[in-house]
Tab-separated table of C-alpha atoms in Angstrom:
chain	number	residue	atom	x	y	z
M	1	MET	CA	-53.120	18.012	-39.409
M	2	HIS	CA	-49.327	18.421	-39.182
M	3	ILE	CA	-49.843	19.783	-35.665
M	4	VAL	CA	-50.625	16.218	-34.562
M	5	TRP	CA	-46.890	15.480	-34.889
M	6	VAL	CA	-46.415	17.686	-31.820
M	7	SER	CA	-48.838	15.390	-29.954
M	8	ILE	CA	-47.034	12.281	-31.225
M	9	CYS	CA	-43.643	13.616	-30.062
M	10	ILE	CA	-45.086	14.385	-26.618
M	11	VAL	CA	-46.547	10.866	-26.348
M	12	LEU	CA	-43.228	9.278	-27.379
M	13	LEU	CA	-41.225	11.348	-24.884
M	14	ASP	CA	-43.776	10.711	-22.151
M	15	GLN	CA	-43.860	6.956	-22.722
M	16	ALA	CA	-40.062	6.699	-23.033
M	17	THR	CA	-39.600	8.369	-19.643
M	18	LYS	CA	-42.306	6.216	-18.026
M	19	LEU	CA	-40.823	3.002	-19.405
M	20	TYR	CA	-37.436	4.108	-18.080
M	21	VAL	CA	-38.988	4.634	-14.643
M	22	LYS	CA	-41.207	1.540	-14.552
M	23	GLY	CA	-38.923	-0.830	-16.470
M	24	PHE	CA	-39.455	-2.819	-19.640
M	25	SER	CA	-38.479	-5.860	-21.647
M	26	LEU	CA	-38.560	-5.097	-25.361
M	27	PHE	CA	-36.707	-6.553	-28.370
M	28	GLY	CA	-34.336	-8.460	-26.113
M	29	ILE	CA	-33.499	-5.344	-24.078
M	30	GLU	CA	-34.396	-5.489	-20.419
M	31	TRP	CA	-34.431	-2.627	-17.970
M	32	SER	CA	-35.631	-3.303	-14.428
M	33	GLY	CA	-36.680	0.278	-13.708
M	34	PHE	CA	-36.965	1.619	-10.193
M	35	PRO	CA	-38.772	0.297	-7.124
M	36	LEU	CA	-42.079	2.026	-6.441
M	37	TYR	CA	-41.703	4.997	-4.059
M	38	THR	CA	-38.031	5.511	-4.913
M	39	SER	CA	-37.150	9.147	-4.203
M	40	VAL	CA	-33.807	10.685	-5.126
M	41	PRO	CA	-32.889	14.393	-4.871
M	42	LEU	CA	-31.686	15.792	-8.211
M	43	LEU	CA	-31.356	19.510	-7.441
M	44	GLY	CA	-31.220	19.707	-3.657
M	45	GLU	CA	-34.685	19.934	-2.157
M	46	PHE	CA	-36.097	21.750	-5.195
M	47	LEU	CA	-36.283	18.794	-7.609
M	48	HIS	CA	-36.582	15.100	-6.780
M	49	PHE	CA	-37.077	11.989	-8.845
M	50	THR	CA	-39.953	10.308	-6.984
M	51	TYR	CA	-41.636	7.270	-8.528
M	52	ILE	CA	-45.290	6.873	-7.625
M	53	GLU	CA	-48.333	5.524	-9.440
M	54	ASN	CA	-51.537	7.517	-9.549
M	55	ALA	CA	-54.754	5.537	-9.867
M	56	GLY	CA	-56.956	8.649	-9.879
M	57	LEU	CA	-57.141	11.947	-11.711
M	58	ALA	CA	-54.471	14.616	-11.818
M	59	PHE	CA	-52.814	15.347	-8.464
M	60	GLY	CA	-54.035	12.029	-7.028
M	61	ILE	CA	-57.720	12.958	-6.956
M	62	ASP	CA	-59.523	9.639	-6.598
M	63	VAL	CA	-62.672	9.223	-8.706
M	64	GLY	CA	-63.321	5.613	-7.761
M	65	ALA	CA	-64.671	4.290	-11.080
M	66	LYS	CA	-61.426	3.465	-12.913
M	67	LEU	CA	-63.068	1.829	-15.914
M	68	PHE	CA	-65.457	4.747	-16.456
M	69	PHE	CA	-62.633	7.285	-16.249
M	70	SER	CA	-60.440	5.288	-18.649
M	71	LEU	CA	-63.279	5.045	-21.182
M	72	PHE	CA	-64.092	8.730	-20.734
M	73	SER	CA	-60.405	9.535	-21.419
M	74	VAL	CA	-60.576	7.582	-24.690
M	75	VAL	CA	-63.656	9.547	-25.785
M	76	ALA	CA	-62.156	12.882	-24.689
M	77	SER	CA	-58.913	12.230	-26.602
M	78	GLY	CA	-60.935	11.346	-29.703
M	79	ALA	CA	-62.944	14.557	-29.333
M	80	ILE	CA	-59.771	16.660	-29.062
M	81	LEU	CA	-58.328	14.978	-32.165
M	82	TYR	CA	-61.560	15.696	-34.066
M	83	TYR	CA	-61.470	19.332	-32.898
M	84	ILE	CA	-57.875	19.687	-34.109
M	85	TYR	CA	-59.065	18.438	-37.501
M	86	LYS	CA	-61.930	20.969	-37.505
M	87	ILE	CA	-59.607	23.931	-36.756
M	88	GLN	CA	-56.796	22.860	-39.091
M	89	HIS	CA	-56.989	26.132	-41.052
M	90	GLN	CA	-56.511	28.332	-37.995
M	91	THR	CA	-53.117	29.706	-36.993
M	92	LEU	CA	-50.441	27.534	-35.431
M	93	PHE	CA	-50.789	29.454	-32.175
M	94	GLN	CA	-54.519	28.628	-32.066
M	95	ARG	CA	-53.952	24.896	-32.748
M	96	LEU	CA	-50.805	24.345	-30.670
M	97	PRO	CA	-52.490	24.244	-27.237
M	98	PHE	CA	-54.803	21.454	-28.378
M	99	ALA	CA	-51.819	19.464	-29.670
M	100	PHE	CA	-50.161	19.749	-26.235
M	101	ILE	CA	-53.385	18.749	-24.463
M	102	LEU	CA	-53.946	15.815	-26.839
M	103	GLY	CA	-50.360	14.592	-26.398
M	104	GLY	CA	-50.605	14.741	-22.615
M	105	ALA	CA	-54.048	13.163	-22.466
M	106	THR	CA	-52.952	10.338	-24.767
M	107	GLY	CA	-49.757	9.720	-22.785
M	108	ASN	CA	-51.668	9.236	-19.545
M	109	LEU	CA	-54.398	7.324	-21.373
M	110	ILE	CA	-51.856	4.706	-22.480
M	111	ASP	CA	-50.923	4.153	-18.823
M	112	ARG	CA	-54.550	3.801	-17.737
M	113	VAL	CA	-55.586	1.518	-20.579
M	114	PHE	CA	-52.570	-0.763	-21.065
M	115	TYR	CA	-50.138	-0.677	-18.122
M	116	ALA	CA	-52.089	-2.921	-15.723
M	117	MET	CA	-52.269	-5.628	-18.376
M	118	LEU	CA	-48.695	-5.174	-19.666
M	119	TYR	CA	-47.198	-5.275	-16.182
M	120	HIS	CA	-49.508	-8.073	-14.959
M	121	ASP	CA	-51.099	-5.837	-12.315
M	122	GLY	CA	-54.676	-6.082	-13.558
M	123	LYS	CA	-56.963	-5.926	-16.553
M	124	LEU	CA	-57.148	-3.710	-19.624
M	125	PHE	CA	-58.431	-0.191	-18.704
M	126	TYR	CA	-57.477	-0.605	-15.020
M	127	GLY	CA	-53.943	0.814	-15.015
M	128	SER	CA	-52.380	3.635	-13.000
M	129	VAL	CA	-50.444	6.630	-14.292
M	130	VAL	CA	-46.671	6.681	-13.679
M	131	ASP	CA	-45.529	9.953	-12.046
M	132	PHE	CA	-41.955	10.862	-11.181
M	133	ILE	CA	-41.261	14.639	-11.311
M	134	ASP	CA	-41.326	16.018	-7.768
M	135	VAL	CA	-40.858	19.787	-7.416
M	136	ASP	CA	-40.710	21.918	-4.293
M	137	PHE	CA	-43.236	24.719	-4.454
M	138	ILE	CA	-44.135	27.723	-2.369
M	139	ASP	CA	-46.042	26.736	0.767
M	140	ILE	CA	-49.784	27.207	0.347
M	141	ASN	CA	-52.105	27.518	3.332
M	142	LEU	CA	-55.638	28.226	2.151
M	143	LEU	CA	-58.781	27.556	4.197
M	144	GLY	CA	-57.107	24.711	6.080
M	145	TYR	CA	-55.574	23.160	2.926
M	146	GLN	CA	-51.788	22.956	3.077
M	147	LEU	CA	-49.422	22.230	0.208
M	148	HIS	CA	-45.671	22.091	0.813
M	149	ARG	CA	-44.561	20.312	-2.379
M	150	TRP	CA	-46.246	20.252	-5.751
M	151	PRO	CA	-47.988	16.900	-6.410
M	152	VAL	CA	-45.707	14.495	-8.301
M	153	PHE	CA	-46.346	14.639	-12.059
M	154	ASN	CA	-45.021	13.449	-15.435
M	155	ILE	CA	-44.322	14.751	-18.966
M	156	ALA	CA	-47.967	14.208	-20.009
M	157	ASP	CA	-49.254	16.256	-17.060
M	158	ALA	CA	-46.783	19.032	-17.847
M	159	SER	CA	-47.890	18.967	-21.494
M	160	VAL	CA	-51.562	19.377	-20.581
M	161	THR	CA	-50.651	22.246	-18.236
M	162	VAL	CA	-48.597	24.003	-20.941
M	163	GLY	CA	-51.458	23.491	-23.419
M	164	VAL	CA	-54.004	25.018	-21.049
M	165	CYS	CA	-51.678	27.984	-20.352
M	166	ILE	CA	-51.207	28.614	-24.088
M	167	LEU	CA	-54.979	28.295	-24.593
M	168	LEU	CA	-55.613	30.905	-21.874
M	169	LEU	CA	-53.020	33.192	-23.475
M	170	VAL	CA	-54.647	32.787	-26.902
M	171	GLN	CA	-58.053	33.570	-25.383
M	172	TRP	CA	-56.678	36.614	-23.573
M	173	LYS	CA	-55.024	37.923	-26.781
M	174	HIS	CA	-58.288	37.370	-28.675
M	175	GLN	CA	-60.249	39.313	-26.060
M	176	GLN	CA	-57.693	42.137	-26.155
M	177	LYS	CA	-57.952	42.323	-29.935
M	178	THR	CA	-61.766	42.205	-29.886
M	179	SER	CA	-61.914	44.883	-27.185
M	180	SER	CA	-59.525	47.089	-29.157
M	181	LEU	CA	-61.597	46.717	-32.341
M	182	GLU	CA	-64.811	47.545	-30.477
M	183	ASN	CA	-63.247	50.679	-28.979
M	184	THR	CA	-62.029	51.963	-32.359
M	185	SER	CA	-65.389	51.299	-34.042
M	186	THR	CA	-67.321	53.314	-31.430
M	187	VAL	CA	-65.121	56.417	-31.738
M	188	PRO	CA	-66.598	58.688	-34.439
M	189	SER	CA	-64.171	59.723	-37.147
M	190	SER	CA	-63.643	63.426	-37.786
M	191	GLU	CA	-64.888	63.045	-41.386
M	192	ASN	CA	-68.339	61.871	-40.259
M	193	THR	CA	-68.801	64.481	-37.554
M	194	VAL	CA	-71.380	67.138	-38.414
M	195	LEU	CA	-70.808	70.560	-36.896
């Protein structure tokens, strides 16, 4: 279960950046954070610091039932942790994507579950996710849908995305290996060929 340390590091980094953005008062240290909707260019138009709060799913998709989604996130994170335990004897490369996904899911889960209560904006399980990384992206025009900048995200979102990409790569490598083994097993060897 040492792979869980990767998840813990992601959660700590994610929460540290969100507390820096949102502000905090902890152990006599106070940081006021940034006003909501602050946007500052960091690398020209390519990268901005843009503070928003996302009450819905990834990319601002609104699901309506905040409490249900928060509770579902708790269950999903628990299921991923259990799965990591079940595959603990597999290779690091097979376990690593789940550690990234767990870290990201837990980081955003903390926002949803605790932030509304901690920042006096609402009740437990009714919080919004803090997003602040704003990247320019290629313009997409597809079936009337237009995207000129990538939706604002955070470290947890990036972690889930990296985890899913690694998972797809692992799956692709596994399929390549399986396909290669199947091809070599169907080719008759010269020793078994009867003339």
